[in-house]
Coordinates of C-alpha atoms and ligand atoms in Angstrom, one line a residue:
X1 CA 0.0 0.0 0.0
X2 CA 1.3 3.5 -1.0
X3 CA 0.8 5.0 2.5
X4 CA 2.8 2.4 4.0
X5 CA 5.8 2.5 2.0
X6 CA 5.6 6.4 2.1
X7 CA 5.5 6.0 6.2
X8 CA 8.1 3.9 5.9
X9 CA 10.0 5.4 4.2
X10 CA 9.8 8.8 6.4
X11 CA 12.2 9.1 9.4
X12 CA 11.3 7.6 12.5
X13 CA 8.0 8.9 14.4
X14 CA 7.4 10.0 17.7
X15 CA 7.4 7.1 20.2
X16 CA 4.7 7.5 23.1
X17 CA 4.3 10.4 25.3
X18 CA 2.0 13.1 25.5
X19 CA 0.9 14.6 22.6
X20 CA -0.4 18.3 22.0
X21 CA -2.7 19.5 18.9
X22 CA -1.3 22.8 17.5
X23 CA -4.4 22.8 15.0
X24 CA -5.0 23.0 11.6
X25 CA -1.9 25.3 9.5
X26 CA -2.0 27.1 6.6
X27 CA 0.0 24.9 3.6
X28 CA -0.8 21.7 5.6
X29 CA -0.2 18.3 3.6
X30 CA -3.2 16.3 3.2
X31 CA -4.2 12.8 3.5
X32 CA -7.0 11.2 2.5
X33 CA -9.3 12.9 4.9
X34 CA -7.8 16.3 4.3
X35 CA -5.8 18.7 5.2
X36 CA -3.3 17.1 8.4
X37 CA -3.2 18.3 11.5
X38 CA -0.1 20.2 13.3
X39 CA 1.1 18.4 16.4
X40 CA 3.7 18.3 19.0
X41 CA 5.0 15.9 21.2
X42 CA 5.9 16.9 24.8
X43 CA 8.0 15.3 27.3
X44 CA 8.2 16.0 30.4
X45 CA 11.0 18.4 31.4
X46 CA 11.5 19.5 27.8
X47 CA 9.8 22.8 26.7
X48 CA 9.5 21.9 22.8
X49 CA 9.3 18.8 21.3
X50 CA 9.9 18.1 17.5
X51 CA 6.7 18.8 15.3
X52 CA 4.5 16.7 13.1
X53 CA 1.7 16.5 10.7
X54 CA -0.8 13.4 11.4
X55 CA -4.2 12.4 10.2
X56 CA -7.1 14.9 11.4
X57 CA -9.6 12.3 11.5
X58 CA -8.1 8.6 12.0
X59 CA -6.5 8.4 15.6
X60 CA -5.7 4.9 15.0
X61 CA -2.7 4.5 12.5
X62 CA -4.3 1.3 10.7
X63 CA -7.0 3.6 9.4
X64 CA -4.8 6.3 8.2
X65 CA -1.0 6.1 8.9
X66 CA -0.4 9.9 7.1
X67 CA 2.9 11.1 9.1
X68 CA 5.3 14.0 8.3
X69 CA 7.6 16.1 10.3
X70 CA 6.8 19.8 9.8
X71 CA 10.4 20.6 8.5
X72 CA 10.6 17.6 6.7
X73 CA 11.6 18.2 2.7
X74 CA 9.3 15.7 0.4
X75 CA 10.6 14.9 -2.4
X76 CA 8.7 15.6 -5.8
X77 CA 8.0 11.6 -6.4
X78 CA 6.8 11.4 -3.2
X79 CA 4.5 14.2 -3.5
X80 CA 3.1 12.6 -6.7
X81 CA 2.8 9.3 -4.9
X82 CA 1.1 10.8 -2.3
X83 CA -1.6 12.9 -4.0
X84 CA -2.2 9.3 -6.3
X85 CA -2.6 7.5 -3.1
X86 CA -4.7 10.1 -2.0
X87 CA -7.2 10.1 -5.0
X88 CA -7.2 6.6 -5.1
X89 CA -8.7 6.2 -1.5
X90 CA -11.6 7.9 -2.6
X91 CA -14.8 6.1 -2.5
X92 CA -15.5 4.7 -6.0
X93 CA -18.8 6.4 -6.8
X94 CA -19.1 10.3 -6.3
X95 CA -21.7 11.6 -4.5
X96 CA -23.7 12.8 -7.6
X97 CA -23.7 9.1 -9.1
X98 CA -24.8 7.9 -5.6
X99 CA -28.0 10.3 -6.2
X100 CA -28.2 8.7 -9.5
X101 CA -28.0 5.5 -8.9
X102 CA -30.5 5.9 -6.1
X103 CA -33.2 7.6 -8.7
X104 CA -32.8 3.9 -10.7
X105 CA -32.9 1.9 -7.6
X106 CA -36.4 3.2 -6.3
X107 CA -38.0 2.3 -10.0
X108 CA -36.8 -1.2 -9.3
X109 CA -39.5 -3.7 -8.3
X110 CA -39.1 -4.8 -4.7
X111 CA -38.2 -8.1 -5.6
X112 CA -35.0 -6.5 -7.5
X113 CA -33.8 -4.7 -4.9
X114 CA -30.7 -5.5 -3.0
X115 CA -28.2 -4.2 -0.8
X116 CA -25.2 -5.9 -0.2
X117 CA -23.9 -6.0 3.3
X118 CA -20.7 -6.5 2.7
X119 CA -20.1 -3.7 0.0
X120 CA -22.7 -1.5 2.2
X121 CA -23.8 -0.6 -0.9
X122 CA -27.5 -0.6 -2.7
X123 CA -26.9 -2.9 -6.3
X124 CA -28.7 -2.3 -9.4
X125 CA -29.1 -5.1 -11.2
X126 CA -25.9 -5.2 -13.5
X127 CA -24.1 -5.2 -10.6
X128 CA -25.7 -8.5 -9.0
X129 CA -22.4 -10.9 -10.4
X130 CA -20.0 -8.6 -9.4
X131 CA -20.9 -9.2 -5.6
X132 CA -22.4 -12.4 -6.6
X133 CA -20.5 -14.4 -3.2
X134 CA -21.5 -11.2 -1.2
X135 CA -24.4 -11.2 1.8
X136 CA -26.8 -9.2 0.7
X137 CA -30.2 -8.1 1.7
X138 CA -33.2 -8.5 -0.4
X139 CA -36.5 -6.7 -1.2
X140 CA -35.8 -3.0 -0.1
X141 CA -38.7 -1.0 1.1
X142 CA -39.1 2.2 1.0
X143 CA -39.1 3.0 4.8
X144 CA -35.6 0.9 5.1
X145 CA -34.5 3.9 2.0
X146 CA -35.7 6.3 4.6
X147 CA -34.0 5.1 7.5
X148 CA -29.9 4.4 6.6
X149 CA -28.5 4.4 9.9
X150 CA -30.8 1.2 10.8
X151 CA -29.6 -0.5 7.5
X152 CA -26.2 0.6 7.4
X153 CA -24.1 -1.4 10.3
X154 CA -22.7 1.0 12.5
X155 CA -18.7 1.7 12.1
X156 CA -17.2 0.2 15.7
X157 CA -13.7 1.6 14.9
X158 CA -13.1 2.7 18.3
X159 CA -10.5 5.2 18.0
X160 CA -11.9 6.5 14.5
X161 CA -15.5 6.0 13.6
X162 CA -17.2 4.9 16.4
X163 CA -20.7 5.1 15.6
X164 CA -23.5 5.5 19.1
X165 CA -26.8 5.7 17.4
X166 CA -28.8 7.6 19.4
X167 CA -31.8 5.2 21.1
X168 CA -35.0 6.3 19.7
X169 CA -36.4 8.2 23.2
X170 CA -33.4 10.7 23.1
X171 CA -33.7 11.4 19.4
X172 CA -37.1 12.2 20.0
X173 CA -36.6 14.3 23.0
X174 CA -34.1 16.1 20.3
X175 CA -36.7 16.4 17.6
X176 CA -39.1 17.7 20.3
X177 CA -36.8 19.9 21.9
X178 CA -35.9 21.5 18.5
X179 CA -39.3 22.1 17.2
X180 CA -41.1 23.7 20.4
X181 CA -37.8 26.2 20.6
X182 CA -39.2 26.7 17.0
X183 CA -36.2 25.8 15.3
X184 CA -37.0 25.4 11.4
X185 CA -33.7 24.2 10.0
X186 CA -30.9 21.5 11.7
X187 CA -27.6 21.5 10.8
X188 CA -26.9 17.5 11.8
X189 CA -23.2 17.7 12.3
X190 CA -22.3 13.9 12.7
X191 CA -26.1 13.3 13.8
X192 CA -27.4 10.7 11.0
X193 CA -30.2 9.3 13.1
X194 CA -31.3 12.4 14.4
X195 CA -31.2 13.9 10.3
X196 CA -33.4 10.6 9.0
X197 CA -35.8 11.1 12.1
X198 CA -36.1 14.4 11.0
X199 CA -36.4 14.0 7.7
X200 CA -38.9 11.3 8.0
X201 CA -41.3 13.4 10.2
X202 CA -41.1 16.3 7.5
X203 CA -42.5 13.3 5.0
X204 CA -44.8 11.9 7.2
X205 CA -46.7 14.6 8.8
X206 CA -48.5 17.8 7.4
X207 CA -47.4 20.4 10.1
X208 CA -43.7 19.7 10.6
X209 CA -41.5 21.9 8.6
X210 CA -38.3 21.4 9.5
X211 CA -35.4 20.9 7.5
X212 CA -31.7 18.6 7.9
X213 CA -28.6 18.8 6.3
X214 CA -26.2 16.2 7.6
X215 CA -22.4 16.5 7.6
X216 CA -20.7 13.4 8.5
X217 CA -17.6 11.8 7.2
X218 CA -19.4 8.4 6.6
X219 CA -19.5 8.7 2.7
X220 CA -22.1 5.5 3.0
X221 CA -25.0 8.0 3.8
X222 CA -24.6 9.6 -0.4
X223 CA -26.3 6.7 -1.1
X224 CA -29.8 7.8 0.2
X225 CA -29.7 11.5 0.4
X226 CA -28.9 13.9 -2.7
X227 CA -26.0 16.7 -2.2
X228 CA -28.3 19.0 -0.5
X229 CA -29.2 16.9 2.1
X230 CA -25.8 15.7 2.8
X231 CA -22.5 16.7 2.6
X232 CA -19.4 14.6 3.5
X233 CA -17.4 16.6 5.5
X234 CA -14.6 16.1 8.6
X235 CA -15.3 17.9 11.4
X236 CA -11.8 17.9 12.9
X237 CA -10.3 20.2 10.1
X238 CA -13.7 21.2 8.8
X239 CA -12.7 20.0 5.5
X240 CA -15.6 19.3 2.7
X241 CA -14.7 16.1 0.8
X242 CA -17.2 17.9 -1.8
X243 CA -15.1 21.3 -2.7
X244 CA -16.7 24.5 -3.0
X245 CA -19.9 23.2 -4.3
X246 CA -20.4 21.2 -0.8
X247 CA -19.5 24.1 1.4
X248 CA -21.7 26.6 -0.5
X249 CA -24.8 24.2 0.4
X250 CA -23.5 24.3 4.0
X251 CA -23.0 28.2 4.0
X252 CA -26.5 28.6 2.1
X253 CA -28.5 26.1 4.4
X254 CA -26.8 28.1 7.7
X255 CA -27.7 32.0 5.7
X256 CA -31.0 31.5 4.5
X257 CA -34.0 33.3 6.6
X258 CA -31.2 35.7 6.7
X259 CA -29.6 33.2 9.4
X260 CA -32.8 33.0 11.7
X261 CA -34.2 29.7 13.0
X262 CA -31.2 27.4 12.4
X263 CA -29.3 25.9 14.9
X264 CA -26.5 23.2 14.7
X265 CA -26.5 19.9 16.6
X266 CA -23.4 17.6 16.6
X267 CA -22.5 14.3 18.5
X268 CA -18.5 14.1 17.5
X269 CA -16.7 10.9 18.5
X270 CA -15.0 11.5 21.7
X271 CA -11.8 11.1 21.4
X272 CA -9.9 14.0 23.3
X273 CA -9.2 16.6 20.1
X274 CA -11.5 19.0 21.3
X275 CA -9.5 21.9 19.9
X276 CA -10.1 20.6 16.2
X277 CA -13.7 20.2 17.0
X278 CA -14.3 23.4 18.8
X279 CA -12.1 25.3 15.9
X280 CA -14.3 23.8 12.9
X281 CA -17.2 24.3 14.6
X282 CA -16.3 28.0 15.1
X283 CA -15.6 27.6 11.2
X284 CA -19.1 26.7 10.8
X285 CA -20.3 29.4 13.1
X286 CA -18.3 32.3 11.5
X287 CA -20.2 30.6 8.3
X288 CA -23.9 31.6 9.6
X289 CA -22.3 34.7 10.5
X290 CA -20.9 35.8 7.2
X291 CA -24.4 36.5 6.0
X292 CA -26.2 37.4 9.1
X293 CA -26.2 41.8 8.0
X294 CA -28.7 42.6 10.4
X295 CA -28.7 42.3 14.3
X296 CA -26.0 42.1 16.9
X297 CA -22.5 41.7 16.4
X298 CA -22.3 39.3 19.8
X299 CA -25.3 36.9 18.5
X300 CA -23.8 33.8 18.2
X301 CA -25.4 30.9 16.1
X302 CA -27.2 28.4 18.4
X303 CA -25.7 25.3 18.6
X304 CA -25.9 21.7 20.6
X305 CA -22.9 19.8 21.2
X306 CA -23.7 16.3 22.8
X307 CA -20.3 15.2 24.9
X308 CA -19.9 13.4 27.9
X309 CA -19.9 15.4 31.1
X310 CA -16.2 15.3 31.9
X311 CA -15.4 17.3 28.8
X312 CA -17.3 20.3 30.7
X313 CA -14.2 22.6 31.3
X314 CA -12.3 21.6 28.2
X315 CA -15.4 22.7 26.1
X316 CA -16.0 26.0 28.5
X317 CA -12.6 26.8 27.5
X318 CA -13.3 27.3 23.8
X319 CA -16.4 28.2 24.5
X320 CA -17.3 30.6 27.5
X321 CA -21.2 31.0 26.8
X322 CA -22.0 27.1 26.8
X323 CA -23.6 25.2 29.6
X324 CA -24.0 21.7 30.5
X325 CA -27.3 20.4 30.3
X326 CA -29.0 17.9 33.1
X327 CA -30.2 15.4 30.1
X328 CA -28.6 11.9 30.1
X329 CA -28.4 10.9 26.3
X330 CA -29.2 7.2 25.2
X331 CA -27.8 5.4 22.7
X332 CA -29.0 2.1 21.3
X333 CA -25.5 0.4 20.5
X334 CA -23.6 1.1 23.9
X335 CA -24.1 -1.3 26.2
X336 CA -22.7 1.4 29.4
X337 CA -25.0 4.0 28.4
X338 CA -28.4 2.5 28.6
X339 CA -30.7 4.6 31.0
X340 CA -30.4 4.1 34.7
X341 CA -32.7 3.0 37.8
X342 CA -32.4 -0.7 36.5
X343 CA -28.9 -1.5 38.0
X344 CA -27.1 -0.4 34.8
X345 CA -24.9 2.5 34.2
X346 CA -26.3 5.9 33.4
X347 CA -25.2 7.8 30.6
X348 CA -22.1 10.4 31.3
X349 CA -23.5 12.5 27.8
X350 CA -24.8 15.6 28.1
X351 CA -26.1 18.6 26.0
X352 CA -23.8 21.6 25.9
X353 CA -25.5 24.5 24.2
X354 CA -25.5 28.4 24.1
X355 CA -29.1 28.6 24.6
X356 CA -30.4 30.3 27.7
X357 CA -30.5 27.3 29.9
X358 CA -34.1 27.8 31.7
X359 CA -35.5 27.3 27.6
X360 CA -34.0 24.0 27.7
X361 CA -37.2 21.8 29.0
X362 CA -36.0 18.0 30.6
X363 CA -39.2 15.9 30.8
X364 CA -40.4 15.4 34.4
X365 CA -41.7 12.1 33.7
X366 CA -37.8 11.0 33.5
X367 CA -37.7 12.7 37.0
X368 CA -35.8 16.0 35.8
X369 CA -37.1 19.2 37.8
X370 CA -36.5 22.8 37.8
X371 CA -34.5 24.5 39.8
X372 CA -35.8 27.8 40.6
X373 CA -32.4 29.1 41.7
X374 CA -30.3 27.9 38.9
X375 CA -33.0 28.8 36.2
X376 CA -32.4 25.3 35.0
X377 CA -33.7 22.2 34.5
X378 CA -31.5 19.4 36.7
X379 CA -31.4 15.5 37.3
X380 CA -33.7 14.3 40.0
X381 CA -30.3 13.2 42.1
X382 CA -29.0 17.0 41.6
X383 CA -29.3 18.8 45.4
X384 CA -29.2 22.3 45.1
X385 CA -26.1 23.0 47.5
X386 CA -26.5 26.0 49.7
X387 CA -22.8 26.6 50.0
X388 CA -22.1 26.7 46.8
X389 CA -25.1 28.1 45.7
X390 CA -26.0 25.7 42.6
X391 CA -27.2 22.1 41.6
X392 CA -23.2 20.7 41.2
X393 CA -23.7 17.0 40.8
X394 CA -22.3 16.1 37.3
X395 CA -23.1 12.7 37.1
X396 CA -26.8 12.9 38.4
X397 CA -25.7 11.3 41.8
X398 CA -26.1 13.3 44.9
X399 CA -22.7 14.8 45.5
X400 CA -21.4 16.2 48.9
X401 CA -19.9 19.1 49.7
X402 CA -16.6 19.6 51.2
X403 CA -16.0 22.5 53.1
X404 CA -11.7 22.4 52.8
X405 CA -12.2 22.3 49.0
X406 CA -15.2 24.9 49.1
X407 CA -16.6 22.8 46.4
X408 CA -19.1 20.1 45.7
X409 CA -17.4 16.9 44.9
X410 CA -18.2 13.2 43.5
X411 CA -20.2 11.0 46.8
X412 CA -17.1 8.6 46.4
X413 CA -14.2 10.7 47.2
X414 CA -12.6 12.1 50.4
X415 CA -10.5 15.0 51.4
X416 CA -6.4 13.7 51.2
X417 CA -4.7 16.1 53.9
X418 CA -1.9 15.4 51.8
X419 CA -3.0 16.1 48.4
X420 CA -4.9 19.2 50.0
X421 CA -8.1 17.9 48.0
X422 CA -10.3 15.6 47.7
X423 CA -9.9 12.4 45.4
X424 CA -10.6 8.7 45.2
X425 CA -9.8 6.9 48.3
X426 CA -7.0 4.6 46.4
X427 CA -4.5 7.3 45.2
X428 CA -0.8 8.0 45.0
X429 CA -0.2 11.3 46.9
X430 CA 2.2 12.4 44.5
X431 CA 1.8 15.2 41.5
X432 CA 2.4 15.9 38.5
X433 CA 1.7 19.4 37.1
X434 CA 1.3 19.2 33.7
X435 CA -2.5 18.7 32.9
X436 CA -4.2 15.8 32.1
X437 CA -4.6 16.0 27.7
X438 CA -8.3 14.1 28.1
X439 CA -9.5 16.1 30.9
X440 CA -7.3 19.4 31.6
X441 CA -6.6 18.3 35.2
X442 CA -3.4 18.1 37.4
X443 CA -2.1 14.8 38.7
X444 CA -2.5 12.0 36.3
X445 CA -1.5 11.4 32.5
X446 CA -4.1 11.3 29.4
X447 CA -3.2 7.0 29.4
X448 CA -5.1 7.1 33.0
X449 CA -7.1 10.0 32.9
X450 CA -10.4 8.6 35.2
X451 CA -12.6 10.1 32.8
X452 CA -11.6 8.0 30.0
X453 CA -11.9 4.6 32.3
X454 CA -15.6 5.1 32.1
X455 CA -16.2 4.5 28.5
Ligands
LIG501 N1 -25.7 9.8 18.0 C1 -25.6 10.1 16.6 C2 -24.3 9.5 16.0 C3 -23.1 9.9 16.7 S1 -21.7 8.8 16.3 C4 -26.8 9.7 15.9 O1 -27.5 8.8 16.3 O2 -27.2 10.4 14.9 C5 -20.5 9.9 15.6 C6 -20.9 10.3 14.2 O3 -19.8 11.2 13.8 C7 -21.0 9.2 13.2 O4 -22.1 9.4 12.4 C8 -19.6 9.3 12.5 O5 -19.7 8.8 11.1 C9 -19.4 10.7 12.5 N2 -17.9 11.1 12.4 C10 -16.9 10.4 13.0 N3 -15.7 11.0 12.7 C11 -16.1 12.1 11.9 C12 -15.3 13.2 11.3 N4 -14.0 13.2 11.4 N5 -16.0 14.1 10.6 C13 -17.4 14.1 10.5 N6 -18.1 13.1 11.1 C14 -17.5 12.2 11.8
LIG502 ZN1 -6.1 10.4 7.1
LIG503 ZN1 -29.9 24.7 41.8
LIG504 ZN1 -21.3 22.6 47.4
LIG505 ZN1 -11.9 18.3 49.8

């Protein structure tokens, strides 16, 4: 394989260590996903570590092993090698012959309809001998078209393309949620479920006029939707696979209304780069602001980002006017994030969003309340503390609050006299005070960052 002889090739990478994102660059080499992203690797005791270029979007090196040095010179052959490979990993239909291929496919007679679950791919006819010792699937209706993410196996790549469908209750609660704030048009940012249940309703029932576009680097999904209902699109360097084409039916769908009534929702796989996320969705928000001439300079373009709870400070950080929902999201295909009360483990996702929290409604009948205090909807478990004067539990457990700390902290923990704050019981009272790169905080490494443990 090209890549791997190119890697090879290369000079030796970085062995393990910590690693620190220096975000996209201007005149960055790409891979197959795009543009790389800048990256440097710090050890401890030295200030600067030697730079590099890696993939944006694979963080495992079997699904994309792009590596250069930043100061690296690549030779011409290997920048024609390079730029073959790269057009060569493309997928082999374009999205435009995926919309026309899908045009034949619904004249077919049911009983001619295949997918092949191998392939992932729908088959006309002429193709049938070509995956002739495939599996395939047979007689395609209509409402299996109209719902890919429940035909489609879900990618279970865990460092790249882990796919959590959301389970049907929190979708709705989504769908729900976004119409009564009377939101007419979704930007579904790595959201595929929540675009088709949208998408579906809008087919389905007279009254409910509101609109998806779905961005999501899973080029199977241009099989059922045309290129103004999906674009394929990274969102760690907020590159669009499509070109200028692509990112002008982004930057329309965000402008039109004259920028009112949209509002972007996004589920990103959580796997601690945070600072590409947050830097291509500000991409995407500049977008809705390029064309917004009227109103405030400080309005900024409402948006949900659905992260587990332990990302809180690292997504405050990038962005200051968020706030952490109460709401425990399901999903369908994660066995540790089924909802609680039945023994099993509650879900650590949450809704961070710029929307005055007191709008964001949690349904009581799932045991959330308001809190007249906080102006906010919180988990049933969430005690108002007096002291600190607001509902802190994170988790949705009752936490305690420790006067030496002056905070609210996690029922399990205890003060260390040593540490001079509280922790987990089993600890090492030593420090080290460089941050963890998963969760921010002091004292342990990203490789056993406590967060992390949980998923
Ligand atoms: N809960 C969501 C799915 C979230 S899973 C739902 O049910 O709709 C994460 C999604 O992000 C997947 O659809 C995956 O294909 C997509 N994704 C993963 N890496 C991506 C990237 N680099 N750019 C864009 N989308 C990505
Ligand atoms: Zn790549
Ligand atoms: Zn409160
Ligand atoms: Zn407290
Ligand atoms: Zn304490």
């Amino acid at each position: 394989e090209g890549g791997g002889a190119m890697a090879a090739s290369g000079p030796e990478r970085p062995g393990p260590g910590a690693l620190a994102l220096l975000g996209p660059a201007p005149g960055a080499p790409s891979c197959p996903h795009g543009p790389a992203l800048l990256f440097v690797k710090t050890s401890q005791g030295k200030e600067k570590g030697r730079r590099f270029y890696a993939c944006s979007a694979c963080r495992d090196r079997k699904d994309c092993n792009f590596f250069q040095w930043e100061d690296e010179k690549v030779s011409e052959t290997r920048l024609a090698a390079r730029e073959e490979y790269n057009s060569n990993r493309q997928p082999p239909f374009t999205h435009r012959q995926n919309v026309d291929r899908y045009k034949n496919f619904v004249l077919l007679p049911l009983s001619k309809r295949r997918f092949c679950q191998e392939c992932q791919q729908l088959l006309l006819p002429a193709e049938w001998d070509k995956h002739s010792d495939h599996q395939f699937l047979c007689g395609i209706t209509t409402a299996q078209l109209k719902s890919p993410s429940q035909l489609l196996y879900p990618l279970e790549n865990k460092k790249t393309n882990a796919q959590y469908l959301f389970a049907d209750r929190s979708c709705q609660f989504l769908v729900n949620l976004l119409t009564d704030l009377g939101f007419r048009r979704v930007l579904s940012v790595g959201t595929p479920r929540l675009h088709e249940m949208i998408q579906s309703k809008a087919s389905q029932e007279e009254e409910f006029s509101v609109r998806s576009l779905l961005l999501d680097i899973d080029f199977r999904y241009s099989q059922f939707y045309t290129e103004d209902e999906f674009c394929h699109y990274n969102m760690f360097n907020h590159h669009f696979f499509g070109g200028e084409a692509a990112r002008e039916t982004c930057r329309k769908f965000l402008c039109e209304e004259n920028g009112e009534r949209v509002v972007m929702v996004t589920d990103p796989p959580f796997g601690g780069l945070v600072e590409a996320l947050a830097s291509s969705f500000k991409k995407l928000m500049a977008m809705w602001k390029e064309t917004e001439k009227e109103g405030d300079d400080s309005k900024e373009m409402p948006m949900f980002w659905i992260f587990p709870y332990f990302f809180e400070s690292r997504i405050l950080d990038f962005f200051p006017s968020f706030s952490m929902m109460d709401y425990q999201v399901d999903y369908d295909n994660h066995a540790l994030y089924k909802h609680g009360k039945t023994g099993r483990k509650q879900s650590p996702v949450r809704i961070f969003t710029n929307l005055t929290p007191s709008m964001i409604v949690l349904p009581e009948e799932e045991g959330y309340r308001f809190c007249t205090v906080c102006q906010r909807y919180v988990s049933s478990g969430n005690q108002h503390c007096e002291m600190c004067n607001s509902c802190t539990s994170k988790d949705g457990r009752l936490w305690k609050h420790c006067v030496l700390c002056k905070k609210c902290v996690k029922p399990s923990w205890f003060h260390c006299n040593n540490c001079n704050c509280c922790t987990l019981q089993k600890h090492s009272c030593e420090k080290t005070d460089v941050g963890c790169f998963v969760c921010g905080k002091a004292g342990h490494k990203r490789s056993a960052c406590p967060s992390l443990s949980r998923t």
